[in-house]
Tab-separated table of C-alpha atoms in Angstrom:
chain	number	residue	atom	x	y	z
T	1	TYR	CA	22.699	-36.880	-104.853
T	2	LEU	CA	26.150	-37.251	-106.081
T	3	LEU	CA	28.881	-35.552	-104.034
T	4	TYR	CA	32.651	-35.791	-104.581
T	5	SER	CA	34.964	-36.735	-101.790
T	6	SER	CA	38.720	-36.583	-101.258
T	7	GLY	CA	39.244	-34.052	-104.201
T	8	SER	CA	42.523	-32.830	-102.701
T	9	THR	CA	44.167	-36.327	-102.863
T	10	GLY	CA	44.212	-37.462	-106.551
T	11	THR	CA	41.121	-38.674	-108.483
T	12	PRO	CA	37.898	-37.622	-106.615
T	13	LYS	CA	35.360	-40.272	-105.635
T	14	GLY	CA	31.730	-39.523	-106.796
T	15	VAL	CA	29.585	-40.834	-103.755
T	16	LEU	CA	26.206	-41.732	-105.037
T	17	VAL	CA	23.926	-41.183	-102.036
T	18	SER	CA	20.142	-42.227	-101.924
T	19	HIS	CA	17.524	-40.116	-100.261
T	20	GLN	CA	16.296	-42.837	-97.856
T	21	GLY	CA	18.334	-41.958	-94.961
T	22	ILE	CA	18.386	-38.193	-95.075
T	23	VAL	CA	15.282	-37.574	-93.084
T	24	LEU	CA	16.446	-39.889	-90.575
T	25	VAL	CA	19.598	-37.752	-89.897
T	26	LEU	CA	17.928	-34.486	-90.074
T	27	LYS	CA	15.200	-35.272	-87.749
T	28	GLN	CA	17.605	-36.599	-84.987
T	29	GLN	CA	19.811	-33.492	-85.451
T	30	ILE	CA	16.947	-31.078	-84.858
T	31	GLN	CA	16.150	-33.141	-81.712
T	32	MET	CA	19.584	-33.106	-80.541
T	33	LEU	CA	20.133	-29.245	-80.995
T	34	SER	CA	16.495	-28.182	-79.944
T	35	LEU	CA	15.846	-26.401	-83.187
T	36	THR	CA	12.545	-24.420	-83.417
T	37	VAL	CA	10.986	-21.754	-85.682
T	38	LEU	CA	12.727	-19.138	-83.421
T	39	ASP	CA	16.024	-20.163	-84.375
T	40	ARG	CA	18.294	-18.453	-86.958
T	41	ILE	CA	21.034	-20.671	-88.709
T	42	LEU	CA	24.125	-19.299	-90.482
T	43	TRP	CA	25.026	-21.363	-93.627
T	44	VAL	CA	28.832	-21.493	-93.306
T	45	LEU	CA	29.932	-24.720	-95.052
T	46	SER	CA	30.647	-25.105	-98.703
T	47	MET	CA	28.162	-27.011	-100.760
T	48	GLN	CA	31.131	-29.231	-101.663
T	49	PHE	CA	30.947	-30.511	-98.086
T	50	ASP	CA	28.015	-32.836	-97.378
T	51	ALA	CA	27.386	-31.249	-93.985
T	52	SER	CA	26.042	-28.260	-95.778
T	53	ILE	CA	23.121	-30.529	-96.844
T	54	SER	CA	22.327	-30.945	-93.050
T	55	ASP	CA	22.193	-27.127	-92.553
T	56	ILE	CA	19.519	-26.492	-95.420
T	57	GLY	CA	17.785	-29.724	-94.068
T	58	VAL	CA	17.381	-28.911	-90.475
T	59	ALA	CA	16.175	-25.382	-91.295
T	60	LEU	CA	13.322	-26.634	-93.760
T	61	LEU	CA	12.194	-29.493	-91.275
T	62	SER	CA	12.331	-27.247	-88.055
T	63	GLY	CA	10.953	-24.010	-89.594
T	64	ALA	CA	14.173	-21.945	-88.461
T	65	CYS	CA	15.492	-19.257	-90.609
T	66	LEU	CA	18.569	-20.095	-92.870
T	67	ILE	CA	20.728	-17.064	-93.377
T	68	ILE	CA	22.858	-17.289	-96.560
T	69	ASP	CA	25.451	-14.389	-96.336
T	70	GLU	CA	28.674	-14.870	-98.351
T	71	GLY	CA	30.397	-11.446	-97.333
T	72	GLY	CA	32.519	-10.423	-94.338
T	73	ASP	CA	33.800	-11.878	-91.254
T	74	ILE	CA	31.791	-14.830	-89.685
T	75	CYS	CA	31.523	-13.036	-86.230
T	76	THR	CA	30.129	-9.871	-87.797
T	77	LYS	CA	27.562	-11.992	-89.769
T	78	MET	CA	26.403	-13.658	-86.557
T	79	LYS	CA	26.068	-10.429	-84.822
T	80	GLN	CA	24.349	-8.756	-87.550
T	81	HIS	CA	21.747	-11.597	-87.999
T	82	GLN	CA	21.419	-12.603	-84.399
T	83	ILE	CA	22.532	-16.289	-85.304
T	84	THR	CA	21.534	-18.773	-82.728
T	85	TYR	CA	22.957	-21.883	-84.248
T	86	ALA	CA	25.823	-22.687	-86.587
T	87	ASP	CA	27.634	-25.805	-87.972
T	88	ILE	CA	31.272	-24.926	-88.105
T	89	PRO	CA	34.659	-26.599	-88.592
T	90	PRO	CA	36.416	-27.805	-85.217
T	91	SER	CA	39.415	-25.749	-86.380
T	92	MET	CA	37.451	-22.537	-85.634
T	93	LEU	CA	37.010	-23.342	-81.978
T	94	ASN	CA	40.708	-23.960	-81.948
T	95	VAL	CA	41.654	-20.516	-83.423
T	96	TYR	CA	38.961	-18.350	-81.851
T	97	SER	CA	38.401	-17.759	-78.115
T	98	SER	CA	34.862	-18.564	-76.536
T	99	ASP	CA	34.077	-14.908	-76.337
T	100	TYR	CA	34.689	-14.278	-79.997
T	101	PHE	CA	31.248	-15.334	-81.245
T	102	PRO	CA	28.219	-13.285	-80.068
T	103	PRO	CA	25.994	-14.143	-77.160
T	104	SER	CA	23.044	-15.046	-79.430
T	105	LEU	CA	25.138	-18.138	-80.663
T	106	THR	CA	23.574	-20.720	-78.105
T	107	ARG	CA	24.438	-23.924	-80.026
T	108	VAL	CA	27.420	-25.035	-82.308
T	109	LEU	CA	27.774	-28.430	-84.116
T	110	ILE	CA	31.100	-29.618	-85.084
T	111	GLY	CA	32.468	-32.601	-86.902
T	112	GLY	CA	34.935	-33.866	-89.720
T	113	GLU	CA	38.041	-33.598	-87.497
T	114	VAL	CA	39.270	-33.816	-83.806
T	115	CYS	CA	38.802	-30.505	-81.900
T	116	SER	CA	41.387	-30.034	-79.127
T	117	LEU	CA	40.232	-30.611	-75.495
T	118	PRO	CA	41.067	-27.061	-74.216
T	119	ALA	CA	39.002	-25.288	-77.044
T	120	LEU	CA	36.194	-27.776	-76.363
T	121	ASN	CA	36.207	-27.062	-72.595
T	122	ALA	CA	36.359	-23.260	-73.204
T	123	HIS	CA	33.529	-23.076	-75.656
T	124	ARG	CA	31.418	-25.502	-73.838
T	125	LYS	CA	31.102	-23.179	-70.846
T	126	VAL	CA	29.288	-20.590	-72.769
T	127	ARG	CA	27.372	-22.587	-75.391
T	128	GLY	CA	26.110	-26.069	-76.267
T	129	ILE	CA	28.476	-27.965	-78.295
T	130	VAL	CA	27.340	-31.043	-80.274
T	131	VAL	CA	30.010	-33.434	-81.854
T	132	VAL	CA	28.947	-35.354	-84.836
T	133	TYR	CA	30.620	-38.169	-87.037
T	134	GLY	CA	29.866	-39.870	-90.260
T	135	PRO	CA	31.458	-40.193	-93.573
T	136	THR	CA	29.965	-38.989	-96.864
T	137	GLU	CA	29.434	-42.597	-97.791
T	138	ALA	CA	26.783	-42.927	-94.964
T	139	THR	CA	24.746	-39.700	-95.498
T	140	ILE	CA	26.298	-36.875	-93.596
T	141	CYS	CA	26.203	-38.100	-89.987
T	142	THR	CA	25.969	-41.488	-88.238
T	143	SER	CA	26.527	-40.597	-84.525
T	144	MET	CA	26.182	-37.549	-82.196
T	145	ILE	CA	26.884	-36.454	-78.697
T	146	ARG	CA	26.109	-33.229	-76.752
T	147	LEU	CA	29.063	-32.344	-74.512
T	148	ASP	CA	28.314	-31.822	-70.781
T	149	ALA	CA	29.824	-32.245	-67.493
T	150	ASN	CA	29.695	-35.968	-67.619
T	151	ASN	CA	31.697	-36.391	-70.878
T	152	ALA	CA	34.173	-33.426	-70.322
T	153	GLY	CA	37.165	-35.671	-70.628
T	154	LEU	CA	36.243	-37.191	-73.989
T	155	GLU	CA	38.362	-35.335	-76.547
T	156	ARG	CA	38.011	-37.711	-79.384
T	157	THR	CA	34.514	-38.832	-78.847
T	158	ILE	CA	32.250	-39.424	-81.734
T	159	GLY	CA	29.074	-40.078	-79.684
T	160	PHE	CA	26.344	-42.565	-79.949
T	161	PRO	CA	25.006	-44.142	-83.235
T	162	LEU	CA	21.759	-42.566	-84.451
T	163	ILE	CA	18.557	-44.426	-84.240
T	164	GLY	CA	18.513	-46.795	-87.335
T	165	ILE	CA	22.410	-46.917	-87.481
T	166	GLU	CA	24.584	-49.715	-86.397
T	167	TYR	CA	28.125	-49.715	-85.385
T	168	LEU	CA	30.259	-52.753	-85.710
T	169	ILE	CA	34.140	-52.739	-84.738
T	170	LYS	CA	36.226	-55.326	-86.808
T	171	SER	CA	39.957	-55.539	-85.809
T	172	GLY	CA	39.540	-51.978	-84.537
T	173	GLU	CA	38.048	-50.533	-87.750
T	174	LEU	CA	34.536	-49.048	-87.554
T	175	TRP	CA	31.971	-50.679	-89.922
T	176	ILE	CA	28.482	-48.871	-90.378
T	177	ALA	CA	25.263	-50.368	-91.278
T	178	GLY	CA	21.749	-48.937	-91.806
T	179	LYS	CA	19.496	-46.968	-94.170
T	180	THR	CA	21.977	-44.070	-94.547
T	181	LEU	CA	24.507	-46.077	-96.475
T	182	ALA	CA	25.426	-44.713	-100.095
T	183	ILE	CA	24.702	-46.839	-103.170
T	184	GLU	CA	28.257	-46.987	-104.573
T	185	TYR	CA	31.276	-44.938	-105.858
T	186	TRP	CA	30.065	-43.586	-109.195
T	187	ASN	CA	31.827	-45.328	-111.920
T	188	ARG	CA	34.535	-46.809	-109.711
T	189	PRO	CA	33.948	-50.377	-109.520
T	190	VAL	CA	37.502	-50.894	-108.048
T	191	LEU	CA	36.419	-49.297	-104.817
T	192	ALA	CA	33.313	-51.625	-104.413
T	193	ASN	CA	35.186	-53.578	-101.663
T	194	LYS	CA	34.415	-50.598	-99.250
T	195	TRP	CA	30.858	-52.080	-98.873
T	196	VAL	CA	30.810	-55.473	-97.418
T	197	GLU	CA	28.215	-58.232	-96.298
T	198	ASN	CA	28.373	-59.449	-92.711
T	199	GLN	CA	25.724	-61.784	-91.421
T	200	GLY	CA	23.055	-60.656	-93.813
T	201	LYS	CA	23.679	-56.831	-93.502
T	202	ARG	CA	25.374	-54.413	-95.777
T	203	TYR	CA	28.151	-52.377	-94.004
T	204	PHE	CA	30.496	-49.636	-95.204
T	205	ARG	CA	34.099	-49.786	-94.049
T	206	THR	CA	35.164	-46.594	-92.709
T	207	GLY	CA	38.923	-46.989	-92.405
T	208	ASP	CA	38.707	-45.404	-89.099
T	209	LEU	CA	40.099	-46.774	-85.899
T	210	VAL	CA	37.390	-46.675	-83.279
T	211	SER	CA	36.871	-48.025	-79.632
T	212	GLN	CA	33.767	-48.080	-77.389
T	213	ASN	CA	33.538	-46.150	-74.063
T	214	GLU	CA	32.248	-47.276	-70.994
T	215	ASP	CA	29.133	-45.293	-71.350
T	216	GLY	CA	28.371	-47.099	-74.754
T	217	SER	CA	29.582	-43.951	-76.763
T	218	PHE	CA	32.467	-44.369	-79.318
T	219	GLN	CA	35.809	-42.779	-79.742
T	220	PHE	CA	37.969	-41.962	-82.724
T	221	ASN	CA	41.516	-43.434	-82.390
T	222	GLY	CA	42.922	-42.664	-85.772
T	223	ARG	CA	43.115	-44.367	-89.160
T	224	ILE	CA	44.128	-47.935	-90.531
T	225	ASP	CA	45.848	-45.932	-93.319
T	226	ARG	CA	47.935	-42.857	-93.317
T	227	GLN	CA	45.008	-40.469	-94.201
T	228	PHE	CA	44.543	-37.432	-91.934
T	229	LYS	CA	42.343	-34.239	-91.738
T	230	LEU	CA	44.070	-30.789	-92.465
T	231	ARG	CA	41.708	-27.885	-91.813
T	232	GLY	CA	38.592	-30.123	-92.503
T	233	ARG	CA	40.038	-31.598	-95.741
T	234	LEU	CA	40.965	-35.125	-96.117
T	235	ILE	CA	44.594	-35.884	-97.136
T	236	ALA	CA	45.893	-39.305	-98.491
T	237	PRO	CA	49.728	-39.029	-98.456
T	238	GLU	CA	50.090	-42.213	-100.660
T	239	GLU	CA	48.030	-40.599	-103.504
T	240	ILE	CA	50.083	-37.361	-103.370
T	241	GLU	CA	53.344	-39.507	-103.354
T	242	THR	CA	52.058	-41.312	-106.497
T	243	VAL	CA	51.442	-38.215	-108.271
T	244	PHE	CA	55.003	-36.750	-107.575
T	245	SER	CA	56.771	-40.110	-108.435
Protein backbone atom coordinates (compact mmCIF):
# COMPACT_ATOMS: atom_id res chain seq x y z
CA TYR A 1 0.00 0.00 0.00
CA LEU A 2 0.98 3.65 -0.37
CA LEU A 3 0.58 5.93 2.63
CA TYR A 4 1.63 9.57 2.82
CA SER A 5 3.57 10.82 5.83
CA SER A 6 4.35 14.29 7.21
CA GLY A 7 1.72 16.07 5.17
CA SER A 8 1.71 18.96 7.64
CA THR A 9 5.35 19.87 7.00
CA GLY A 10 5.68 20.60 3.30
CA THR A 11 5.84 18.04 0.49
CA PRO A 12 4.26 14.78 1.73
CA LYS A 13 6.35 11.61 1.42
CA GLY A 14 4.57 8.61 -0.10
CA VAL A 15 5.75 5.51 1.76
CA LEU A 16 5.50 2.39 -0.40
CA VAL A 17 4.95 -0.52 2.01
CA SER A 18 4.98 -4.19 0.99
CA HIS A 19 2.56 -6.73 2.47
CA GLN A 20 5.21 -9.13 3.76
CA GLY A 21 5.45 -7.65 7.27
CA ILE A 22 1.86 -6.81 8.14
CA VAL A 23 0.75 -10.23 9.40
CA LEU A 24 3.89 -10.42 11.55
CA VAL A 25 2.83 -7.17 13.23
CA LEU A 26 -0.88 -7.99 13.58
CA LYS A 27 -0.40 -11.42 15.14
CA GLN A 28 1.93 -10.05 17.82
CA GLN A 29 -0.44 -7.18 18.59
CA ILE A 30 -3.33 -9.64 18.99
CA GLN A 31 -1.24 -11.71 21.39
CA MET A 32 -0.07 -8.71 23.42
CA LEU A 33 -3.64 -7.39 23.71
CA SER A 34 -5.24 -10.84 24.27
CA LEU A 35 -7.90 -10.10 21.65
CA THR A 36 -10.59 -12.73 21.01
CA VAL A 37 -13.93 -13.12 19.23
CA LEU A 38 -15.58 -11.59 22.31
CA ASP A 39 -13.87 -8.22 21.89
CA ARG A 40 -15.45 -5.10 20.44
CA ILE A 41 -13.00 -2.63 18.87
CA LEU A 42 -13.81 1.03 18.19
CA TRP A 43 -12.21 2.38 15.02
CA VAL A 44 -10.95 5.77 16.21
CA LEU A 45 -8.01 6.65 14.00
CA SER A 46 -8.08 8.26 10.56
CA MET A 47 -7.21 6.15 7.52
CA GLN A 48 -4.50 8.76 6.84
CA PHE A 49 -2.69 7.26 9.86
CA ASP A 50 -1.15 3.82 9.34
CA ALA A 51 -2.20 2.58 12.79
CA SER A 52 -5.78 2.48 11.49
CA ILE A 53 -4.67 -0.44 9.30
CA SER A 54 -3.77 -2.23 12.53
CA ASP A 55 -7.29 -1.74 13.90
CA ILE A 56 -8.81 -3.36 10.82
CA GLY A 57 -6.25 -6.15 10.77
CA VAL A 58 -6.38 -7.21 14.41
CA ALA A 59 -10.18 -7.37 14.23
CA LEU A 60 -10.12 -9.56 11.11
CA LEU A 61 -7.43 -11.94 12.37
CA SER A 62 -8.80 -12.31 15.92
CA GLY A 63 -12.48 -12.52 14.96
CA ALA A 64 -13.29 -9.45 17.07
CA CYS A 65 -16.03 -7.01 16.08
CA LEU A 66 -14.85 -3.71 14.57
CA ILE A 67 -17.25 -0.84 15.24
CA ILE A 68 -17.21 2.03 12.73
CA ASP A 69 -19.19 4.94 14.18
CA GLU A 70 -18.21 8.41 12.99
CA GLY A 71 -20.72 10.42 14.98
CA GLY A 72 -20.76 11.76 18.51
CA ASP A 73 -18.46 11.81 21.50
CA ILE A 74 -15.92 8.99 21.81
CA CYS A 75 -17.02 8.12 25.34
CA THR A 76 -20.68 7.95 24.30
CA LYS A 77 -19.77 5.63 21.44
CA MET A 78 -17.74 3.40 23.76
CA LYS A 79 -20.67 3.09 26.16
CA GLN A 80 -23.23 2.52 23.41
CA HIS A 81 -21.25 -0.24 21.71
CA GLN A 82 -19.70 -1.74 24.88
CA ILE A 83 -16.20 -1.27 23.47
CA THR A 84 -13.51 -3.43 25.09
CA TYR A 85 -10.43 -2.21 23.20
CA ALA A 86 -9.37 0.99 21.41
CA ASP A 87 -6.23 2.35 19.78
CA ILE A 88 -6.21 6.05 20.71
CA PRO A 89 -3.77 8.98 20.59
CA PRO A 90 -1.76 9.39 23.84
CA SER A 91 -3.00 12.98 24.05
CA MET A 92 -6.46 11.61 24.94
CA LEU A 93 -5.05 10.03 28.10
CA ASN A 94 -3.47 13.38 28.94
CA VAL A 95 -6.80 15.20 28.53
CA TYR A 96 -9.36 12.75 29.97
CA SER A 97 -9.41 11.32 33.48
CA SER A 98 -9.17 7.57 33.99
CA ASP A 99 -12.90 7.31 34.85
CA TYR A 100 -13.98 9.17 31.68
CA PHE A 101 -14.05 5.97 29.64
CA PRO A 102 -16.60 3.22 30.43
CA PRO A 103 -15.69 0.11 32.50
CA SER A 104 -16.11 -2.08 29.42
CA LEU A 105 -12.88 -0.60 28.01
CA THR A 106 -10.30 -2.99 29.46
CA ARG A 107 -7.40 -2.37 27.07
CA VAL A 108 -5.96 0.70 25.37
CA LEU A 109 -3.13 0.92 22.88
CA ILE A 110 -1.18 4.17 22.47
CA GLY A 111 1.66 5.25 20.21
CA GLY A 112 2.96 8.01 17.97
CA GLU A 113 3.96 10.43 20.72
CA VAL A 114 5.02 10.47 24.36
CA CYS A 115 2.27 10.24 26.98
CA SER A 116 2.82 11.99 30.30
CA LEU A 117 3.73 9.79 33.27
CA PRO A 118 0.86 11.05 35.50
CA ALA A 119 -1.66 10.15 32.78
CA LEU A 120 -0.11 6.72 32.24
CA ASN A 121 -0.12 5.96 35.96
CA ALA A 122 -3.74 7.08 36.36
CA HIS A 123 -5.12 5.04 33.44
CA ARG A 124 -3.04 1.91 34.06
CA LYS A 125 -4.77 1.48 37.42
CA VAL A 126 -8.13 0.80 35.76
CA ARG A 127 -7.23 -0.77 32.38
CA GLY A 128 -4.38 -2.39 30.53
CA ILE A 129 -2.12 0.02 28.63
CA VAL A 130 0.05 -1.15 25.74
CA VAL A 131 2.62 1.27 24.30
CA VAL A 132 3.73 0.74 20.70
CA TYR A 133 6.39 2.38 18.59
CA GLY A 134 7.24 2.30 14.91
CA PRO A 135 7.57 4.59 11.92
CA THR A 136 5.29 4.35 8.88
CA GLU A 137 8.42 3.26 6.99
CA ALA A 138 8.47 -0.01 8.96
CA THR A 139 4.81 -1.16 8.74
CA ILE A 140 2.88 0.41 11.60
CA CYS A 141 4.65 -0.95 14.69
CA THR A 142 8.10 -2.39 15.45
CA SER A 143 8.10 -2.62 19.26
CA MET A 144 5.57 -2.94 22.08
CA ILE A 145 5.32 -3.14 25.84
CA ARG A 146 2.50 -3.77 28.29
CA LEU A 147 2.78 -1.40 31.23
CA ASP A 148 2.71 -3.01 34.67
CA ALA A 149 4.12 -2.46 38.16
CA ASN A 150 7.62 -3.47 37.04
CA ASN A 151 7.95 -0.68 34.48
CA ALA A 152 5.88 2.00 36.18
CA GLY A 153 8.62 4.62 35.97
CA LEU A 154 9.38 4.28 32.26
CA GLU A 155 7.59 7.33 30.91
CA ARG A 156 9.29 7.29 27.50
CA THR A 157 9.53 3.55 26.94
CA ILE A 158 8.92 2.12 23.46
CA GLY A 159 9.18 -1.49 24.63
CA PHE A 160 10.83 -4.52 23.06
CA PRO A 161 11.29 -5.16 19.33
CA LEU A 162 8.77 -7.53 17.77
CA ILE A 163 9.89 -11.02 16.82
CA GLY A 164 11.43 -10.64 13.37
CA ILE A 165 12.53 -7.05 14.00
CA GLU A 166 16.07 -5.94 14.89
CA TYR A 167 17.02 -2.68 16.57
CA LEU A 168 20.51 -1.20 16.17
CA ILE A 169 21.66 2.01 17.86
CA LYS A 170 24.21 4.01 15.85
CA SER A 171 25.53 7.19 17.52
CA GLY A 172 22.31 7.29 19.55
CA GLU A 173 20.04 6.95 16.49
CA LEU A 174 17.73 3.95 16.12
CA TRP A 175 18.13 1.85 12.96
CA ILE A 176 15.50 -0.81 12.22
CA ALA A 177 15.91 -4.02 10.19
CA GLY A 178 13.45 -6.80 9.38
CA LYS A 179 10.65 -7.91 7.07
CA THR A 180 8.50 -4.90 7.89
CA LEU A 181 10.70 -2.29 6.17
CA ALA A 182 9.04 -0.26 3.43
CA ILE A 183 10.31 -0.47 -0.15
CA GLU A 184 11.01 3.24 -0.73
CA TYR A 185 9.61 6.75 -0.75
CA TRP A 186 7.49 6.83 -3.90
CA ASN A 187 9.20 8.95 -6.60
CA ARG A 188 11.52 10.59 -4.04
CA PRO A 189 14.99 9.19 -4.88
CA VAL A 190 16.63 12.07 -3.00
CA LEU A 191 15.43 10.43 0.24
CA ALA A 192 16.84 6.98 -0.55
CA ASN A 193 19.64 7.51 2.01
CA LYS A 194 17.12 6.79 4.79
CA TRP A 195 17.58 3.08 3.95
CA VAL A 196 21.13 1.87 4.50
CA GLU A 197 23.11 -1.37 4.28
CA ASN A 198 25.06 -2.49 7.33
CA GLN A 199 26.83 -5.87 7.58
CA GLY A 200 24.66 -7.38 4.89
CA LYS A 201 21.35 -6.15 6.36
CA ARG A 202 19.04 -3.39 5.19
CA TYR A 203 18.12 -0.83 7.85
CA PHE A 204 15.84 2.19 8.05
CA ARG A 205 17.32 5.21 9.82
CA THR A 206 14.51 6.53 12.02
CA GLY A 207 16.05 9.84 13.11
CA ASP A 208 14.93 8.99 16.65
CA LEU A 209 17.37 9.11 19.56
CA VAL A 210 16.96 5.90 21.54
CA SER A 211 18.74 4.14 24.41
CA GLN A 212 18.37 0.65 25.89
CA ASN A 213 17.15 0.11 29.45
CA GLU A 214 18.55 -2.45 31.89
CA ASP A 215 15.64 -4.82 31.24
CA GLY A 216 16.40 -4.87 27.51
CA SER A 217 13.58 -2.55 26.50
CA PHE A 218 14.23 0.68 24.61
CA GLN A 219 13.52 4.30 25.49
CA PHE A 220 12.77 7.29 23.26
CA ASN A 221 15.01 10.29 23.98
CA GLY A 222 14.10 12.74 21.22
CA ARG A 223 15.14 13.42 17.63
CA ILE A 224 18.45 13.94 15.86
CA ASP A 225 16.77 16.85 14.03
CA ARG A 226 14.21 19.42 15.18
CA GLN A 227 11.09 17.39 14.39
CA PHE A 228 8.48 16.96 17.11
CA LYS A 229 4.95 15.64 17.57
CA LEU A 230 2.00 17.98 18.13
CA ARG A 231 -1.28 16.20 18.97
CA GLY A 232 -0.05 13.14 17.07
CA ARG A 233 1.11 15.05 13.99
CA LEU A 234 4.76 15.15 12.93
CA ILE A 235 6.07 18.71 12.57
CA ALA A 236 9.37 19.67 10.89
CA PRO A 237 10.10 23.34 11.74
CA GLU A 238 12.83 23.69 9.10
CA GLU A 239 10.37 22.81 6.31
CA ILE A 240 7.86 25.36 7.60
CA GLU A 241 10.63 27.99 7.75
CA THR A 242 11.56 27.21 4.14
CA VAL A 243 7.98 27.84 3.00
CA PHE A 244 7.79 31.18 4.86
CA SER A 245 11.17 32.37 3.60
